[in-house]
mmCIF file of C-alpha atoms in Angstrom:
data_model
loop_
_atom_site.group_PDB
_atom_site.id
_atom_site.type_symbol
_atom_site.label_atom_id
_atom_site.label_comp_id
_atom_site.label_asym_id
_atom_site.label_seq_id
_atom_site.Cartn_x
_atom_site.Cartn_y
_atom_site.Cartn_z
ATOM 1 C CA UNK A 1 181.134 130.430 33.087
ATOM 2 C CA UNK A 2 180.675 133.821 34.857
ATOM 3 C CA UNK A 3 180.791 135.645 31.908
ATOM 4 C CA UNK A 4 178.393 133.278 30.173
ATOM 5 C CA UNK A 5 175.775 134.067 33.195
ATOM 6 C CA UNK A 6 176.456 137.790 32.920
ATOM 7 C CA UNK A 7 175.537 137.350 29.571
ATOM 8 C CA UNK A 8 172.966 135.729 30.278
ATOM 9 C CA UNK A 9 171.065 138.449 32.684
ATOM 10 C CA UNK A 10 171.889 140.779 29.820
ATOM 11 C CA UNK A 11 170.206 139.296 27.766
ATOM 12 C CA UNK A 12 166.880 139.063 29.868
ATOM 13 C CA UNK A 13 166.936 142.270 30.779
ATOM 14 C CA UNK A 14 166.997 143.821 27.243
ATOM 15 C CA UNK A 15 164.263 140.968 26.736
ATOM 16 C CA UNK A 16 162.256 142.824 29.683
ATOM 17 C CA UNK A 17 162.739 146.144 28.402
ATOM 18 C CA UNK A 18 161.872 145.263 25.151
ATOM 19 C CA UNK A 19 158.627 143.916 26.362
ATOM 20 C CA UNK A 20 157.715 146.734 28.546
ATOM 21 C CA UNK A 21 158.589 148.919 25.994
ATOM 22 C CA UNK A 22 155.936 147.241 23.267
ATOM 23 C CA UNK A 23 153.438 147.589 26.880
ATOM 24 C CA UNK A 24 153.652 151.628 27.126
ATOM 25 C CA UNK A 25 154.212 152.093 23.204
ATOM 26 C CA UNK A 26 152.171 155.284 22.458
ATOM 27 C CA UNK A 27 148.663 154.764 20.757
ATOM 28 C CA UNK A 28 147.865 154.395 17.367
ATOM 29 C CA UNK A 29 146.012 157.601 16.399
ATOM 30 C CA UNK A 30 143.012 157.925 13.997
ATOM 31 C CA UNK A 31 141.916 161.306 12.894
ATOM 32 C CA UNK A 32 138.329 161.550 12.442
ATOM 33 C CA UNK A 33 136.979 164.906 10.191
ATOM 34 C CA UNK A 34 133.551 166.268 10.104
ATOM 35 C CA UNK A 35 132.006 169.652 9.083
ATOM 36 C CA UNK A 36 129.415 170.209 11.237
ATOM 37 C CA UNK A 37 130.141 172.555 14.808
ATOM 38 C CA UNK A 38 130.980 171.023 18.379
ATOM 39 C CA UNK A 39 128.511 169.549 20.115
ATOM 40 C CA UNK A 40 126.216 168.487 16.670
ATOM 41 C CA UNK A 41 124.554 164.792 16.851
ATOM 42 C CA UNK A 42 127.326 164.299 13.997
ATOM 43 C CA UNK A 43 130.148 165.435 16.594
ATOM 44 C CA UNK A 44 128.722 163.839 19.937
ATOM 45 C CA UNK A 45 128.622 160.534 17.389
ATOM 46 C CA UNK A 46 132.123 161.062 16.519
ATOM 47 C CA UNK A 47 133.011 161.728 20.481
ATOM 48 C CA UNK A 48 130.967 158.424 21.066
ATOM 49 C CA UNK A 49 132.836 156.005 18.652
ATOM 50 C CA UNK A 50 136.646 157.151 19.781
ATOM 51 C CA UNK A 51 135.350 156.712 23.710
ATOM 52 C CA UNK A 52 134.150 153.146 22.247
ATOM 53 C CA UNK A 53 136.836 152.036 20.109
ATOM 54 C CA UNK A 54 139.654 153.374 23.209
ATOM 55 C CA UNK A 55 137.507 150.917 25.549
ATOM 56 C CA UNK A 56 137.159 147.517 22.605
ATOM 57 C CA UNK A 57 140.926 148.040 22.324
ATOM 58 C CA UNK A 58 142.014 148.492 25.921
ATOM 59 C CA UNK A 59 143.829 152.083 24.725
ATOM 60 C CA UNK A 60 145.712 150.771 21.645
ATOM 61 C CA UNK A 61 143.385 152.824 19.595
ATOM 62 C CA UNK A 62 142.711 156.678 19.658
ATOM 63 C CA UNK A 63 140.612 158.979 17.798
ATOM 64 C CA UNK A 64 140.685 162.675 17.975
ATOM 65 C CA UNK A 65 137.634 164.197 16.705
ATOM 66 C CA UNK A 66 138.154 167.326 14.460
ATOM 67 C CA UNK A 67 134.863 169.518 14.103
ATOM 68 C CA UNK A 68 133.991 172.180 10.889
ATOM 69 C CA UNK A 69 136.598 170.375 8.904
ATOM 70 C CA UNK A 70 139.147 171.864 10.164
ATOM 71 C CA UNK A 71 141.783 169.555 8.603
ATOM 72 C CA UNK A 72 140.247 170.666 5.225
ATOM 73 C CA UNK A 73 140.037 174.634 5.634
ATOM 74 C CA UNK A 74 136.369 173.761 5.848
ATOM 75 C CA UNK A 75 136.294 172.271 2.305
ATOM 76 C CA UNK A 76 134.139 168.712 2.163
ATOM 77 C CA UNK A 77 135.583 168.018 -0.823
ATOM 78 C CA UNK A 78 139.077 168.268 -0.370
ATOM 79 C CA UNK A 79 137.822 166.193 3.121
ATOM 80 C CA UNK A 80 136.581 163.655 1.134
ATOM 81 C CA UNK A 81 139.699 163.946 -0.989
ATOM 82 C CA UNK A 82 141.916 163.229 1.854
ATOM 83 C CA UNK A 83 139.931 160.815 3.206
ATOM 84 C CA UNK A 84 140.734 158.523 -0.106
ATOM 85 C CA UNK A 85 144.240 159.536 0.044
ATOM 86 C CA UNK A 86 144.939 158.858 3.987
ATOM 87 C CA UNK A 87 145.766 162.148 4.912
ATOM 88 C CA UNK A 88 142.839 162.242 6.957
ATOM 89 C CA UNK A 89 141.957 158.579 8.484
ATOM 90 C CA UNK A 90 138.177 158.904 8.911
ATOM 91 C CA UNK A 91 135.103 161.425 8.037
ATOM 92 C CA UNK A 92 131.025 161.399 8.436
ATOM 93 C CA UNK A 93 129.701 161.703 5.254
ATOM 94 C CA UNK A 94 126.595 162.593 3.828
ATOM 95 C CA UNK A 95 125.291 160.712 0.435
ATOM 96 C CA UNK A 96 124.955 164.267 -0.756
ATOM 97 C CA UNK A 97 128.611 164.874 -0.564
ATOM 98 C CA UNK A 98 129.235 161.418 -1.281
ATOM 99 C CA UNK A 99 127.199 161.650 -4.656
ATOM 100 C CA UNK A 100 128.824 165.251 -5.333
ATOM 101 C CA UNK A 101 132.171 164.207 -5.650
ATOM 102 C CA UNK A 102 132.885 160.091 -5.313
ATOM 103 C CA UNK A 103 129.880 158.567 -6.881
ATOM 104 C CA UNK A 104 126.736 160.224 -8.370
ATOM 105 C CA UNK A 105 124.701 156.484 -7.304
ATOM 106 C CA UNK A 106 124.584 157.718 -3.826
ATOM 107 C CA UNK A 107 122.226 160.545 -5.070
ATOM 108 C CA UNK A 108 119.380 157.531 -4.318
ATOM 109 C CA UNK A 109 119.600 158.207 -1.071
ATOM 110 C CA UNK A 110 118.569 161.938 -1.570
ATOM 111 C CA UNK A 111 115.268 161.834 -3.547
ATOM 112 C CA UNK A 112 112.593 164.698 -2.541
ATOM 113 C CA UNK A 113 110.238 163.430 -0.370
ATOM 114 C CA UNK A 114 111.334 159.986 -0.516
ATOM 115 C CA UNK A 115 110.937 158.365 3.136
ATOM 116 C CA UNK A 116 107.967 159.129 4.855
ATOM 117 C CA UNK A 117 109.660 158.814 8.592
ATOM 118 C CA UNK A 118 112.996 158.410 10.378
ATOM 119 C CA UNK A 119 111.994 155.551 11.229
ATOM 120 C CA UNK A 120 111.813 153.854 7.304
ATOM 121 C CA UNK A 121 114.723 155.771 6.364
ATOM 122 C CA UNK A 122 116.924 153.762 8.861
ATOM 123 C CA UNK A 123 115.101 150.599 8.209
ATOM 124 C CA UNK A 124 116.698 151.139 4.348
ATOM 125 C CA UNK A 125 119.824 152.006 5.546
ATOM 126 C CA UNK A 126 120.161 148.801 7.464
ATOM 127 C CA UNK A 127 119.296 146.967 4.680
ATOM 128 C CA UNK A 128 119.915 146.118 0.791
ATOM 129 C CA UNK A 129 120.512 149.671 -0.163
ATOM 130 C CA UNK A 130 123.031 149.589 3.113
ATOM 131 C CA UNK A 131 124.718 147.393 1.600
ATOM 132 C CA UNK A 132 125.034 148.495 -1.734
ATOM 133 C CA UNK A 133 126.400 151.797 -0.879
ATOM 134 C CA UNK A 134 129.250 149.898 1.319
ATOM 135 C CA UNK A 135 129.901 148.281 -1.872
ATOM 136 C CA UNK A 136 129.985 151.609 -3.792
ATOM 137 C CA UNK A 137 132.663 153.026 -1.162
ATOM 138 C CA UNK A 138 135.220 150.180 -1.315
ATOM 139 C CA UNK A 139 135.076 150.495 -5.123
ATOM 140 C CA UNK A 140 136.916 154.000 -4.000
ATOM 141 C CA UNK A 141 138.915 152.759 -1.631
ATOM 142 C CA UNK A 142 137.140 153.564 1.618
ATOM 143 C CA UNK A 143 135.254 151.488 4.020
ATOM 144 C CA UNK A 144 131.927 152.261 5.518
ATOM 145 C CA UNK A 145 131.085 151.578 9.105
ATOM 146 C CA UNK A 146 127.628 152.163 9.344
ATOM 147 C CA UNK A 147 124.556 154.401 8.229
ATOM 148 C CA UNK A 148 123.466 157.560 10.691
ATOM 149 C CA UNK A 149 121.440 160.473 10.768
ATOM 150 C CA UNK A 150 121.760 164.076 9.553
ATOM 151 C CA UNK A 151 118.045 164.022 9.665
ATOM 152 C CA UNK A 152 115.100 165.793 7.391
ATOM 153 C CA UNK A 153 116.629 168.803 5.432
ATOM 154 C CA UNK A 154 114.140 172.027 6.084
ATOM 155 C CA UNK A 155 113.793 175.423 4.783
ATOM 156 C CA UNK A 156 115.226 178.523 5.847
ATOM 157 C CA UNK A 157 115.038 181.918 5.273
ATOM 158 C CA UNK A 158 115.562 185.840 6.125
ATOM 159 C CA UNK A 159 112.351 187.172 3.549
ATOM 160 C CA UNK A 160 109.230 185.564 4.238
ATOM 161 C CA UNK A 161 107.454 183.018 5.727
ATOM 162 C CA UNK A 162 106.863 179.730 3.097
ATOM 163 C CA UNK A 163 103.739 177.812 2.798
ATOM 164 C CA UNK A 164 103.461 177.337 -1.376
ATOM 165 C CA UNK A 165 105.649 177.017 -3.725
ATOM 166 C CA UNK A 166 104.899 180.595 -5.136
ATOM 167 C CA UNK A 167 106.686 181.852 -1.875
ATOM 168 C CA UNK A 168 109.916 180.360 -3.429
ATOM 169 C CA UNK A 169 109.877 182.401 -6.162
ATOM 170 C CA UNK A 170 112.849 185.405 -5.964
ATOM 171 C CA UNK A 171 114.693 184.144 -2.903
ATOM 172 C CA UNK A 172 118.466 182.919 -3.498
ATOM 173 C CA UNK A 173 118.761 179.796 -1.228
ATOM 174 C CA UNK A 174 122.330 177.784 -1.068
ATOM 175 C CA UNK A 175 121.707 174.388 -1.269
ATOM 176 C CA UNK A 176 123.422 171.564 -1.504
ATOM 177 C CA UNK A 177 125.903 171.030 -4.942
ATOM 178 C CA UNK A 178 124.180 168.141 -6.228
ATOM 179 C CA UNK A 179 122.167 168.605 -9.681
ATOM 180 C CA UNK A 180 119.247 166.628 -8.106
ATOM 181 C CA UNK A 181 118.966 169.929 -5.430
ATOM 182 C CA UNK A 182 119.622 172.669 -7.855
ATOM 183 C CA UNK A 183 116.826 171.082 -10.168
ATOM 184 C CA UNK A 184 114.967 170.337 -7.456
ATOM 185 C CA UNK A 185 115.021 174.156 -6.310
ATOM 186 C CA UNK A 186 114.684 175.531 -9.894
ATOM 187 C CA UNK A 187 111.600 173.275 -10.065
ATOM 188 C CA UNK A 188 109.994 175.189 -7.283
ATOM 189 C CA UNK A 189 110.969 178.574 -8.647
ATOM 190 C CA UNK A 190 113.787 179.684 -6.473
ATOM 191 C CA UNK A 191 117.021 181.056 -7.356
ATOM 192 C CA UNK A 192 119.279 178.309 -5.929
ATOM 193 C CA UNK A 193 122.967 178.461 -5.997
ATOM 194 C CA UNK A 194 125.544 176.459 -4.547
ATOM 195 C CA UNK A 195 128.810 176.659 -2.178
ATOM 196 C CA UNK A 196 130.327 175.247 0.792
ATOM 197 C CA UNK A 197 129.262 174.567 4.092
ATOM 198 C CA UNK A 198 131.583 176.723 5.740
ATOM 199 C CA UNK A 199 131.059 179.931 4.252
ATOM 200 C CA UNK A 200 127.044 179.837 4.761
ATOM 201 C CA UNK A 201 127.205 181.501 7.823
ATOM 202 C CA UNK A 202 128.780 184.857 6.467
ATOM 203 C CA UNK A 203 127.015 184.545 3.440
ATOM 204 C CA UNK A 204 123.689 184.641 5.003
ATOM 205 C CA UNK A 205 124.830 187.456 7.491
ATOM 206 C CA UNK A 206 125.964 189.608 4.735
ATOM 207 C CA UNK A 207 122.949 189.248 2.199
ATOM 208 C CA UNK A 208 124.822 187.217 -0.301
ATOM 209 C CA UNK A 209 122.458 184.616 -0.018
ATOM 210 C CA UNK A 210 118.721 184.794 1.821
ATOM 211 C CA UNK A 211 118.098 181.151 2.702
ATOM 212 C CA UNK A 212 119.670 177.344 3.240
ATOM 213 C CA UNK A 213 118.361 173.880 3.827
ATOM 214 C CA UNK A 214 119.952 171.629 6.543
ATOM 215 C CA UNK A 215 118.533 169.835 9.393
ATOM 216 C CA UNK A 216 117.565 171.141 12.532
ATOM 217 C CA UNK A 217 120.309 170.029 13.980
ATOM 218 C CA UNK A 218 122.609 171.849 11.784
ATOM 219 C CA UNK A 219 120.579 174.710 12.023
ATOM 220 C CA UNK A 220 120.360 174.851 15.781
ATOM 221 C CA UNK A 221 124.367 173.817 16.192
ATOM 222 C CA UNK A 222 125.838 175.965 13.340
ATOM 223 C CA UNK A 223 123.587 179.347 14.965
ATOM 224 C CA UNK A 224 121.754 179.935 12.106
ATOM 225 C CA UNK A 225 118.684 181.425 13.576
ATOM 226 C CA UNK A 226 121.188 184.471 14.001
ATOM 227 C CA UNK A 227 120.726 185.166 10.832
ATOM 228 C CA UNK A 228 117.521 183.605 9.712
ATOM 229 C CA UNK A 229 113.991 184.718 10.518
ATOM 230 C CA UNK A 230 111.762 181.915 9.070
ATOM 231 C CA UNK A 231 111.672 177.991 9.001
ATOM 232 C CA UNK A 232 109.634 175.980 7.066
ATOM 233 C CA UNK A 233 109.361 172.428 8.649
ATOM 234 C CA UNK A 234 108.836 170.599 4.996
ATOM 235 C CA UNK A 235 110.867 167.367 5.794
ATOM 236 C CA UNK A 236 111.560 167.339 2.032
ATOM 237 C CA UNK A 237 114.949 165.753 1.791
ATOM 238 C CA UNK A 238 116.678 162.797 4.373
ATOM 239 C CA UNK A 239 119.850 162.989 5.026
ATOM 240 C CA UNK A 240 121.399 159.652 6.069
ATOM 241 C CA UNK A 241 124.938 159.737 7.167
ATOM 242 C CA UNK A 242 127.925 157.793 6.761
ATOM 243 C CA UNK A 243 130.707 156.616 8.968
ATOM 244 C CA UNK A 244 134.106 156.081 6.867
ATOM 245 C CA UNK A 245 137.079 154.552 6.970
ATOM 246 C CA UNK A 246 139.816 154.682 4.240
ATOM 247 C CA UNK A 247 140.526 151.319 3.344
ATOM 248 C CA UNK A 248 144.191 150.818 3.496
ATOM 249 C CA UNK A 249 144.613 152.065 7.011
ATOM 250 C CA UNK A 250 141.638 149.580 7.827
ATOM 251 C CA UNK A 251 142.924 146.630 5.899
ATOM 252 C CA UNK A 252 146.172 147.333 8.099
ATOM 253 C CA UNK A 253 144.447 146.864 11.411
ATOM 254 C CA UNK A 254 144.832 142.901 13.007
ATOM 255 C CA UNK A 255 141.429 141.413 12.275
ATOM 256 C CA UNK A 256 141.177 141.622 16.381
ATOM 257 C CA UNK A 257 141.441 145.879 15.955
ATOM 258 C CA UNK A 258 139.135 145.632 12.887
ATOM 259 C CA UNK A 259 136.454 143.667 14.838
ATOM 260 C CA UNK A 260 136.499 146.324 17.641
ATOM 261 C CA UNK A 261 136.422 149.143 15.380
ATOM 262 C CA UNK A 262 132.989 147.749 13.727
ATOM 263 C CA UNK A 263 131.251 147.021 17.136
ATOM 264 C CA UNK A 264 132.176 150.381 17.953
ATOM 265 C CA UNK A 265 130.769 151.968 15.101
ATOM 266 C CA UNK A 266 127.646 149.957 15.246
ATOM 267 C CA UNK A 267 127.131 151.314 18.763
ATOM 268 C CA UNK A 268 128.069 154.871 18.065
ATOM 269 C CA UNK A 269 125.349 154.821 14.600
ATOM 270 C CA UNK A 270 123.101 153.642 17.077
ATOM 271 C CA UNK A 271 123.680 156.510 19.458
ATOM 272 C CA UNK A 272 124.323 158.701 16.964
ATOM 273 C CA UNK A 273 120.727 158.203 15.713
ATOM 274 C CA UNK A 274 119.008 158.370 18.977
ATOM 275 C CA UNK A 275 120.570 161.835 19.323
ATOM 276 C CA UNK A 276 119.456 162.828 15.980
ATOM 277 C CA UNK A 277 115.813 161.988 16.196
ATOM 278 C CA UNK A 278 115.610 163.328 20.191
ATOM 279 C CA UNK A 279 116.870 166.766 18.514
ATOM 280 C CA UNK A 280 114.702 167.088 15.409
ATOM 281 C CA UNK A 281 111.588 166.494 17.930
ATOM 282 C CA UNK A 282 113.106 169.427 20.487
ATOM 283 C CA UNK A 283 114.501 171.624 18.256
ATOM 284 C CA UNK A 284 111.914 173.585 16.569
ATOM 285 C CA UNK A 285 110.628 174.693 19.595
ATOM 286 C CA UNK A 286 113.995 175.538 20.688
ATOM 287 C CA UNK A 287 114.467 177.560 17.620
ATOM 288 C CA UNK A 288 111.429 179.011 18.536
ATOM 289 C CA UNK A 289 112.454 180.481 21.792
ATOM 290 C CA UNK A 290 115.558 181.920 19.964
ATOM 291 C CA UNK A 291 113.333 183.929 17.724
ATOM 292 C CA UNK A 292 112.971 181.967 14.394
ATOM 293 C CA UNK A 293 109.231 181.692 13.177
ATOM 294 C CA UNK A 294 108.659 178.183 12.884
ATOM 295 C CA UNK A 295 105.882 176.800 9.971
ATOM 296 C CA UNK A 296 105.017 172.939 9.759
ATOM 297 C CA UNK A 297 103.324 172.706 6.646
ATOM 298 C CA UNK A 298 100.764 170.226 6.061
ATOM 299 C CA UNK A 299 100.492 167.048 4.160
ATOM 300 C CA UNK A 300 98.275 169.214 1.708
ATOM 301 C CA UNK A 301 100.295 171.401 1.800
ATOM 302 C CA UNK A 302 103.120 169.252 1.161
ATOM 303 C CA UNK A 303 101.609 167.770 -1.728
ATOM 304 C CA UNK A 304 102.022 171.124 -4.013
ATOM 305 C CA UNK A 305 105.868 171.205 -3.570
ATOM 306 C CA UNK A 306 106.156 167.138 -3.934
ATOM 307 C CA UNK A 307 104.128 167.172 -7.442
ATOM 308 C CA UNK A 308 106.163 170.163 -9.067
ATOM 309 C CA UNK A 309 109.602 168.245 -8.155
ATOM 310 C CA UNK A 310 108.554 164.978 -9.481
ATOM 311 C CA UNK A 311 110.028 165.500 -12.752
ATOM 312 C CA UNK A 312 113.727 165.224 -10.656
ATOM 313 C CA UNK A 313 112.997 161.680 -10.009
ATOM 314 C CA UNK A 314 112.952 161.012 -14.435
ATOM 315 C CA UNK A 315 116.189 163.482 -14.604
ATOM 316 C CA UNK A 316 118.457 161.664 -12.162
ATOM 317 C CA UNK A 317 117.634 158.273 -12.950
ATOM 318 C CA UNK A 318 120.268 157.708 -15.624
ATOM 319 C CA UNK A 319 123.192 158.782 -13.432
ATOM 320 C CA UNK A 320 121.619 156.658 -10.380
ATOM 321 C CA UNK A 321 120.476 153.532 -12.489
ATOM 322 C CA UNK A 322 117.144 152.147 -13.185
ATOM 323 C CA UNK A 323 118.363 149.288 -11.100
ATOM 324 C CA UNK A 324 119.269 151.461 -8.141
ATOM 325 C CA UNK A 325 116.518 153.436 -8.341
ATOM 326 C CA UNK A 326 113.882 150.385 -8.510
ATOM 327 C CA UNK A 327 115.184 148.633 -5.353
ATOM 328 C CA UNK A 328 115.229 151.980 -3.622
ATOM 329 C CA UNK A 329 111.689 153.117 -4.287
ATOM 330 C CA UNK A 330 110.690 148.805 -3.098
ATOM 331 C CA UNK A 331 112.608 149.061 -0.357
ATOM 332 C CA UNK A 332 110.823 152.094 0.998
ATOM 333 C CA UNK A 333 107.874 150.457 0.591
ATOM 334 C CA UNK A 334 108.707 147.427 2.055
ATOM 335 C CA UNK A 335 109.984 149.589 5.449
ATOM 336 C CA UNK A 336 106.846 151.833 5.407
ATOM 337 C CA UNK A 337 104.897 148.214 5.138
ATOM 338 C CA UNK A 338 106.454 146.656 7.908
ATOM 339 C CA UNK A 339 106.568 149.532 10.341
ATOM 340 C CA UNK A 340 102.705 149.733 10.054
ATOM 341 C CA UNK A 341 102.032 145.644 10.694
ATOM 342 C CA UNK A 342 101.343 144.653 14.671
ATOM 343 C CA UNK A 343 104.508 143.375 16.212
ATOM 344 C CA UNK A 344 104.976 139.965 15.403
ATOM 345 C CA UNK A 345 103.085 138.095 17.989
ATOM 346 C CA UNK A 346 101.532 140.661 19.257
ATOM 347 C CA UNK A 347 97.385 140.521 19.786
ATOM 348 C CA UNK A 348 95.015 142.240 17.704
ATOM 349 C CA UNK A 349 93.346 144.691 19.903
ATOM 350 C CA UNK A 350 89.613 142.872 20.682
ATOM 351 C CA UNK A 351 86.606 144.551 18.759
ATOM 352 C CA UNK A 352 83.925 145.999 20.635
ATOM 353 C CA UNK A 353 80.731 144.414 20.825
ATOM 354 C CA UNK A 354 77.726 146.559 19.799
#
């Protein structure tokens, strides 16, 4: 009978450990990859969603944020790469990588002067076209969170200020890889070439190149005005930005760990965006102060460079779809038109008698 109770204690104890054991069990870790430097809107997003999703899931989750790619040598595409393979759990994305090397229909998202604001960009993001490009990632095996901001994509360079599309003629800019952006360059009579993200720096610095495009964010975070004189505030390009997931280590997660990770995201995006837009209204003026000579063109202005590139729009349209392309261009509208109505309920301001 002793024995049996000795047993017995034994048995609890090992029960006890057992349980205390699953209570400290280390964290699961999620690596999340992006290229931009420490301390971008796309980083502080990142550092956002892993302070979120360690809070939803009381410390059973933890993300470690790796900045410039770092995983990836600095290579998006092998990034991207590894995302789909599970090497690397987690990236932001642009649609311009996304369209580059997973799926040319993102291009959509990356027309020339397509969204007249922030503002309707995010309104399409959060809607059909949203959607559709969630559905476009799962068909490769990787889930998408939730739509942020890179913000507008300006003009950079070490020659000459730009104000015409004739002032484009003879400088070598890196843009993105995309056909849509080396057409869209060519168009405008530049010398446009293409290469990563990571080696723009040095390539600039050394002469290689005399020009980029990125937000001002990027601009600003990756030091850029170290090496570039002028910027051309043309807002001719939004870059929307993607929060992914690869699939299988999502569809591993309990639906309770899922469920957190997706509020957490939603929050970060949310964050993420307010960053964004606070920096692309401070920045040039920042840039300013650290010696860049800043030129906001005007909407006549604008209008030369928009009516030489509209031929991309035609070119493109095949490897988008007509489809894609249609519901794109009416759900722009449909933002722009319900951005500029009164709040609903509001009053209509009371006309002046005379």
């Amino acid at each position: 009978m002793r024995g049996k109770n000795v047993l017995r204690v034994v048995s609890m104890a090992l029960a006890v450990l057992f349980l205390a054991g699953g209570a400290f069990a280390a964290p699961k870790t999620i690596r999340l990859s992006h290229v931009t430097a420490k301390d971008s809107p796309w980083d502080k997003g990142a550092h956002k969603f892993a302070e979120l999703v360690a809070k939803n899931t009381s410390g059973r989750i933890e993300v470690k944020v790796f900045p410039q790619s770092q995983l990836a040598n600095g290579s998006q595409k092998a990034e991207l790469e590894m995302l789909q393979s599970g090497v690397i759990d987690m990236t932001w994305d642009s649609p311009i990588i996304l369209a580059l090397f997973l799926d040319k229909r993102f291009d959509v998202f990356n027309l020339p002067w397509l969204y007249p604001s922030m503002e309707v960009a995010n309104r399409v993001a959060d809607g059909p076209m949203g959607a559709l490009a969630m559905k476009w990632l799962e068909e490769k095996g990787i889930v998408g969170l939730g739509i942020g901001v890179n913000g507008f994509r300006e003009l950079t360079n070490s020659k000459h200020p730009i104000t015409t599309p004739d002032d484009m003629k003879g400088i070598k800019f890196r843009v993105a890889g995309s056909k849509l952006y080396l057409e869209t360059f060519k168009l405008l009579g530049a010398n446009a070439v293409t290469m990563s993200f990571g080696e723009v720096f040095t390539s600039l610095q050394q002469g290689v190149i005399d020009g980029q495009e990125n937000p001002t964010a990027i601009i600003d975070s990756s030091k850029l005005y170290e090496v570039q004189k002028y910027l051309t505030m043309w807002h001719y390009s939004f870059d929307p930005l993607v929060l992914c997931i690869n699939k299988k280590l999502f569809d591993s997660l309990s639906p309770a760990d899922q469920k957190a990770i997706r509020a957490a995201a939603k929050d970060a995006v949310a964050y993420e965006r307010t960053v964004s837009a606070e920096e692309e209204k401070r920045l040039p003026e920042e840039l300013k102060k650290k010696g860049m000579q800043v030129n906001n063109l005007s909407p006549a202005q604008i209008v030369a460079f928009r009516e030489k590139v509209q031929p991309v729009y035609t070119m493109v349209q095949e490897a988008i779809g007509a489809d894609n392309m249609k519901l794109m261009l009416a759900e722009v509208a449909k933002a722009e038109k319900a951005l500029a109505a009164p709040a609903k309920g509001g009053k209509k301001p009371a006309s002046k008698k005379k």
